[in-house]
C-alpha positions as a printed Julia matrix, in Angstrom:
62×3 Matrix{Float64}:
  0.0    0.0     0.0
  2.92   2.55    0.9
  4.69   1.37   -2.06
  1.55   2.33   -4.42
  1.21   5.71   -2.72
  4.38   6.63   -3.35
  4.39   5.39   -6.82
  1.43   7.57   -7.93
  2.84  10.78   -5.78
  5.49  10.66   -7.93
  3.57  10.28  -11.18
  1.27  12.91  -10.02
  3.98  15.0    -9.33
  5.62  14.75  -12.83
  2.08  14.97  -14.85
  1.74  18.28  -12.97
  4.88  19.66  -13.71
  4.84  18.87  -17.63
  1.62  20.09  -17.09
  2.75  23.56  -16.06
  0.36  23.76  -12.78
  3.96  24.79  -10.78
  2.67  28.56  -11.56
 -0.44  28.27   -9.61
  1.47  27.77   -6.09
  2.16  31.73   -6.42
 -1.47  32.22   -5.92
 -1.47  30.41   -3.19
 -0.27  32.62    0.37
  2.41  32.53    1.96
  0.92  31.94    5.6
 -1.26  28.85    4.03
  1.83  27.2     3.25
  3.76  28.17    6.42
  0.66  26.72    8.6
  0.09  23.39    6.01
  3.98  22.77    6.65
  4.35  23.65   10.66
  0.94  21.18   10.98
  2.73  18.53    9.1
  5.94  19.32   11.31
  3.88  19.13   14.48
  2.23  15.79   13.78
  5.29  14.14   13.05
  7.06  15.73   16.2
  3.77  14.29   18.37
  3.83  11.17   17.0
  7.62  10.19   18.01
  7.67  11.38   21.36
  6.46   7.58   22.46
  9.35   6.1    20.48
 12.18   8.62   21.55
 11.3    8.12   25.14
 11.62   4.59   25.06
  7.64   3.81   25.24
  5.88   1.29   22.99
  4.23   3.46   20.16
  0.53   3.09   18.83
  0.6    1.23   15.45
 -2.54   2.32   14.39
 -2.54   6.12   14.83
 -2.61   7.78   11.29
């Protein structure tokens, strides 16, 4: 299943760019990507705080 995701991510991400639809991130604001990118940041920073302090982490939280 992860291998599939990442496959078509990457084809995605190459139809879009021979696509041209790069241009269209200028439209989109600058604090919209800094708070889409800190959330991501966050989530990841939660979800290893079980695993760097030793403690058995949930397999089946995302």
């Amino acid at each position: 299943l992860a291998f599939t995701a990442v496959i078509l991510g990457g084809v995605f991400q190459v139809l879009f760019g021979l696509m041209g639809f790069g241009r269209y991130i200028t439209l989109v604001p600058y604090p919209v990507i800094s708070g889409f990118m800190s959330g991501i940041g966050g989530i990841i920073l939660i979800l290893q705080v079980a695993p760097f302090l030793g403690l058995e982490a949930k397999s089946k939280v995302v």
